[in-house]
mmCIF file of C-alpha atoms in Angstrom:
data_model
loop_
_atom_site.group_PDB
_atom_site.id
_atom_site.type_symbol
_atom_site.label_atom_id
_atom_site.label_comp_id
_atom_site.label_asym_id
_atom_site.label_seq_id
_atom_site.Cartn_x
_atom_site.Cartn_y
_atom_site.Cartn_z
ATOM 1 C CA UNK A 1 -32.883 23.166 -50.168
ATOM 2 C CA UNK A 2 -31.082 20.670 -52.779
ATOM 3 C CA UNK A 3 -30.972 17.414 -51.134
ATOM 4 C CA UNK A 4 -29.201 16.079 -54.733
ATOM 5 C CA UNK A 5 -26.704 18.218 -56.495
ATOM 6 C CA UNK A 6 -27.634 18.808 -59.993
ATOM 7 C CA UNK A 7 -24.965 18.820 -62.576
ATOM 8 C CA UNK A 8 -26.858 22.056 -64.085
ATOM 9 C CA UNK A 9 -26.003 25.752 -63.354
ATOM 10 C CA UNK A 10 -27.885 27.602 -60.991
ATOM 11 C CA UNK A 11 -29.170 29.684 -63.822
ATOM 12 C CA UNK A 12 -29.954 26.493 -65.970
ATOM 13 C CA UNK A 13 -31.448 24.752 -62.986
ATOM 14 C CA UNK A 14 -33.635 27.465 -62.816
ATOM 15 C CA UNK A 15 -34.762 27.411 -66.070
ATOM 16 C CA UNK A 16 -35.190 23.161 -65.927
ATOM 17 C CA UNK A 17 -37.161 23.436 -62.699
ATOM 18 C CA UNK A 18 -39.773 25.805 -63.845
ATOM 19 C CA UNK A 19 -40.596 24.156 -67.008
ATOM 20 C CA UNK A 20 -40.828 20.984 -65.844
ATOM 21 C CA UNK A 21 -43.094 21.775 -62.443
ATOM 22 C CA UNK A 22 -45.335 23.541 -65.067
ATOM 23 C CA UNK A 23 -45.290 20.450 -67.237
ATOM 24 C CA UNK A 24 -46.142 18.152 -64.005
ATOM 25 C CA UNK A 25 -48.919 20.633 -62.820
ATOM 26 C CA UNK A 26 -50.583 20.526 -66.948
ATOM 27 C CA UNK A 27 -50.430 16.950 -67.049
ATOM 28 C CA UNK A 28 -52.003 16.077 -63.257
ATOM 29 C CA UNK A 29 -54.381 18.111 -64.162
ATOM 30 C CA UNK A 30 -54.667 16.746 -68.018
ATOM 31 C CA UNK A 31 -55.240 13.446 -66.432
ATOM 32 C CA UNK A 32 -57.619 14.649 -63.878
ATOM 33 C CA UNK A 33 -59.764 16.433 -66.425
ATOM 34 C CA UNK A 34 -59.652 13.399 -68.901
ATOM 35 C CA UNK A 35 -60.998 11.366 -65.990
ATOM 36 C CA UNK A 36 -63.727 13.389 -65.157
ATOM 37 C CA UNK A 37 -64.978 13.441 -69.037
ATOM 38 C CA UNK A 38 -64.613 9.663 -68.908
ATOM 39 C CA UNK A 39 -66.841 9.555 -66.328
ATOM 40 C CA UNK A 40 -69.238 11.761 -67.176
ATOM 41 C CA UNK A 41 -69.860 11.303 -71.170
ATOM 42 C CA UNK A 42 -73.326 10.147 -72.468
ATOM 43 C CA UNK A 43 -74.474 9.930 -76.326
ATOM 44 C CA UNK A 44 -74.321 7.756 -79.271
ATOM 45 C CA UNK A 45 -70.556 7.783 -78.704
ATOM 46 C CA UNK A 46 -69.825 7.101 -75.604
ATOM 47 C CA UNK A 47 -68.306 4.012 -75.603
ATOM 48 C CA UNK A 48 -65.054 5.063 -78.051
ATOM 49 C CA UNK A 49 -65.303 8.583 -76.143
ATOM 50 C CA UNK A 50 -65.167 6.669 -73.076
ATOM 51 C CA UNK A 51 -61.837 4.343 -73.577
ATOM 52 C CA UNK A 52 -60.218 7.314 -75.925
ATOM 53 C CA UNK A 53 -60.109 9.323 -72.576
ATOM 54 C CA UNK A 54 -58.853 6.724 -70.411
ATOM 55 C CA UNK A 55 -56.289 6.253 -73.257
ATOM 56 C CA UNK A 56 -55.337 10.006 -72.413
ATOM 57 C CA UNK A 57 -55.438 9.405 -68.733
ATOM 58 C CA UNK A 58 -52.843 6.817 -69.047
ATOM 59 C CA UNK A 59 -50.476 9.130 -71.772
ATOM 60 C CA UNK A 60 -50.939 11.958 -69.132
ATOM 61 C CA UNK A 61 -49.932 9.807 -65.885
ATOM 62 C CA UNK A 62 -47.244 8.097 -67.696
ATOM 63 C CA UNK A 63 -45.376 11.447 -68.560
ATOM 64 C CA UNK A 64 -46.543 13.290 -65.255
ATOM 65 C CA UNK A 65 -44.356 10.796 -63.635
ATOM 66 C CA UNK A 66 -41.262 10.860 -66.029
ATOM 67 C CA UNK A 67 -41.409 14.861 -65.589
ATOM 68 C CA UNK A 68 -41.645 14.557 -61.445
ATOM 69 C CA UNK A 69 -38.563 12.042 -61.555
ATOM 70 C CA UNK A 70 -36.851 14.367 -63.732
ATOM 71 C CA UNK A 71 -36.873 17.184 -61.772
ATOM 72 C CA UNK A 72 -36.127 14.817 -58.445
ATOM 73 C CA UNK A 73 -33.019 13.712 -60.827
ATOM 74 C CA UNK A 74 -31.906 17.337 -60.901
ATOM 75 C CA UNK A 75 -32.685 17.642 -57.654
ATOM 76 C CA UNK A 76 -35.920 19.755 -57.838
ATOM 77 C CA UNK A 77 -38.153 18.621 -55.352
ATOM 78 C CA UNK A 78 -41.799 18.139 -57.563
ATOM 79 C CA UNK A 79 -45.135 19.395 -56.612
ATOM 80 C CA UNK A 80 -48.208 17.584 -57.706
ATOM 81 C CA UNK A 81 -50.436 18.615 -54.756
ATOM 82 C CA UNK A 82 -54.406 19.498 -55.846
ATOM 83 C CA UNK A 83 -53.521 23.585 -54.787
ATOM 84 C CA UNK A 84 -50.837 24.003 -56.435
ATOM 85 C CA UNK A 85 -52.311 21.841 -59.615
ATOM 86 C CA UNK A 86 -55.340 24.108 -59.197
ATOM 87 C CA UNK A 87 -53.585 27.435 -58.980
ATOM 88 C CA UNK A 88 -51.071 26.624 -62.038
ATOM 89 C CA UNK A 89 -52.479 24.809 -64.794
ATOM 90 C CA UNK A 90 -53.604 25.804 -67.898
ATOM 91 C CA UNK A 91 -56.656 23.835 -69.248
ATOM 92 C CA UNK A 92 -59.821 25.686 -68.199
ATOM 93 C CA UNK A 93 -62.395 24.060 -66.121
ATOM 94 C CA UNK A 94 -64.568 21.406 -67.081
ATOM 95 C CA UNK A 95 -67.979 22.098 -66.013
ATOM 96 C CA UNK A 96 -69.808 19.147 -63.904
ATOM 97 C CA UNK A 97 -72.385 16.534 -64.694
ATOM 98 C CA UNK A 98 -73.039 14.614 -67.626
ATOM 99 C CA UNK A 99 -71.259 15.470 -71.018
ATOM 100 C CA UNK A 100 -72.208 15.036 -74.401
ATOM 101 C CA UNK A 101 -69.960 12.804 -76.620
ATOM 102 C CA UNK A 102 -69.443 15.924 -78.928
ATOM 103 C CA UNK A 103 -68.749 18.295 -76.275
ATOM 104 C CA UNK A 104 -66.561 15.671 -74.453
ATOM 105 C CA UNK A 105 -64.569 15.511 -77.782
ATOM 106 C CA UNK A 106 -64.431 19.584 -77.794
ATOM 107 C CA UNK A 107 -63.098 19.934 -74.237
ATOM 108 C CA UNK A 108 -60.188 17.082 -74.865
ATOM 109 C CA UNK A 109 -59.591 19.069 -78.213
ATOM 110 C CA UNK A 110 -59.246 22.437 -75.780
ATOM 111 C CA UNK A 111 -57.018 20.995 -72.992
ATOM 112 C CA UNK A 112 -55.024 19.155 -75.121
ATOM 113 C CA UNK A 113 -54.446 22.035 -77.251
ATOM 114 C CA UNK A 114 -53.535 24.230 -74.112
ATOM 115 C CA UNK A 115 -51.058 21.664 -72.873
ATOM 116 C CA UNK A 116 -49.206 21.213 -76.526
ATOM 117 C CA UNK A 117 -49.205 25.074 -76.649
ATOM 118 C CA UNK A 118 -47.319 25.206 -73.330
ATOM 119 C CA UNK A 119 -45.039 22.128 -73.603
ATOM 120 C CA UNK A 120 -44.041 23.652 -77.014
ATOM 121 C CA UNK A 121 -42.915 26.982 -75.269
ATOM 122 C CA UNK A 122 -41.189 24.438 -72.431
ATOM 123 C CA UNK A 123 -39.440 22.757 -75.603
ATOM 124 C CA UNK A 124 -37.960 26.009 -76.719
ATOM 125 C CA UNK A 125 -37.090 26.990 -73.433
ATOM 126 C CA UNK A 126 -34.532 23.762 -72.353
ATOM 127 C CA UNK A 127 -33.116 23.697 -75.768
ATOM 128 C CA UNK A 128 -29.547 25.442 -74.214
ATOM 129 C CA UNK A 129 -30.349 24.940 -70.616
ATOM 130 C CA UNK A 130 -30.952 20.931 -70.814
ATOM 131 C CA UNK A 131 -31.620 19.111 -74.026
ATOM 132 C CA UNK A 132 -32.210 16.011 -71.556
ATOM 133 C CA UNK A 133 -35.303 17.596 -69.998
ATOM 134 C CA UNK A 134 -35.791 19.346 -73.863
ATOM 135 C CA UNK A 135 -36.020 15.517 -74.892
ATOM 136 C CA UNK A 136 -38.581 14.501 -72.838
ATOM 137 C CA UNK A 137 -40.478 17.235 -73.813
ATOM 138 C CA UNK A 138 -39.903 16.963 -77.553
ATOM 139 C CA UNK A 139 -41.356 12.831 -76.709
ATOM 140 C CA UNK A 140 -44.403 14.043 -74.681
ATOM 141 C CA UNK A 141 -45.331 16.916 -76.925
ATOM 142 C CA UNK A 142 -45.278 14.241 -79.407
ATOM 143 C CA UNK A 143 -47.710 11.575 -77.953
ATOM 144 C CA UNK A 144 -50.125 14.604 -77.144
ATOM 145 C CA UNK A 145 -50.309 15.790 -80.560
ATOM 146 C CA UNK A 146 -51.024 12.377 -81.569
ATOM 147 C CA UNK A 147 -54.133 12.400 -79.240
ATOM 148 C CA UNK A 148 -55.298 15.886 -79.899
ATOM 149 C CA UNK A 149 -55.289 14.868 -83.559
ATOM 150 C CA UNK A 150 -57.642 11.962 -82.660
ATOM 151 C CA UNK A 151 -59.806 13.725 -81.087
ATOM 152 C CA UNK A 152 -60.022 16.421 -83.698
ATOM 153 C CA UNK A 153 -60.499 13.775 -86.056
ATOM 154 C CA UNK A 154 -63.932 12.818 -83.949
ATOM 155 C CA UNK A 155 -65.451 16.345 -84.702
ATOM 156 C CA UNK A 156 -65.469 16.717 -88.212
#
């Protein structure tokens, strides 16, 4: 059920709402994962490790909600929920406990890079259905391959 009418075709729509409830479900969970590193990291590191991931918590919150308003513009009701999160996303797990300030670094490098893959393939796809929804994707891709650079740059 549409409770707003979206100015897009059915086809379009379509097209919109799938690529932007898989952007919302790779960036709750970006931020989720982020948050558990910054919790967890320990070494020689920690303390730039530590506020760099809270720096990718906020990046990822900011543009989860920009995504879910989107979609509630077109009239796509969003779905952030932990299930559907879990059963969607795709950064692989982080494993639990304490986390080295190298390996912290790797597993930002590894999400990151699995959410730029995938909001590079959303990019391509809104191009011709909505180069609104394209835009926002073009700006978040952006910020996240800022980070992800960052972070790569803490590895060599």
């Amino acid at each position: 059920m549409y409770v707003v009418k979206s100015p897009l075709s059915d086809a379009d729509l379509k097209t919109v709402s799938k690529a932007l409830q898989g952007a919302l479900v790779d960036l709750v969970d970006l931020s989720l994962v982020a948050k558990q590193v910054h919790w967890n990291v320990v070494g020689p590191r920690f303390r730039s490790v530590h506020l760099q991931l809270d720096e990718v918590v906020d990046v990822a919150r900011t543009h989860s909600d920009t995504v879910a308003e989107r979609a509630s513009a077109l009239g796509v009701s969003p779905d952030g929920r932990a299930a559907t999160v879990a059963a969607g996303s795709g950064i692989s797990a982080v494993a639990g406990g304490w986390v080295k300030d190298a390996d912290a670094v790797g597993a930002l490098v590894a999400a990151l890079g699995a959410v730029i893959t995938r909001m590079r393939e959303r990019v391509a796809s809104t191009g011709d259905a909505d180069p609104v929804t394209q835009d926002i994707f073009i700006g978040i891709t952006a910020d996240l391959e800022k980070h992800h650079w960052m972070f790569q740059a803490e590895s060599v």
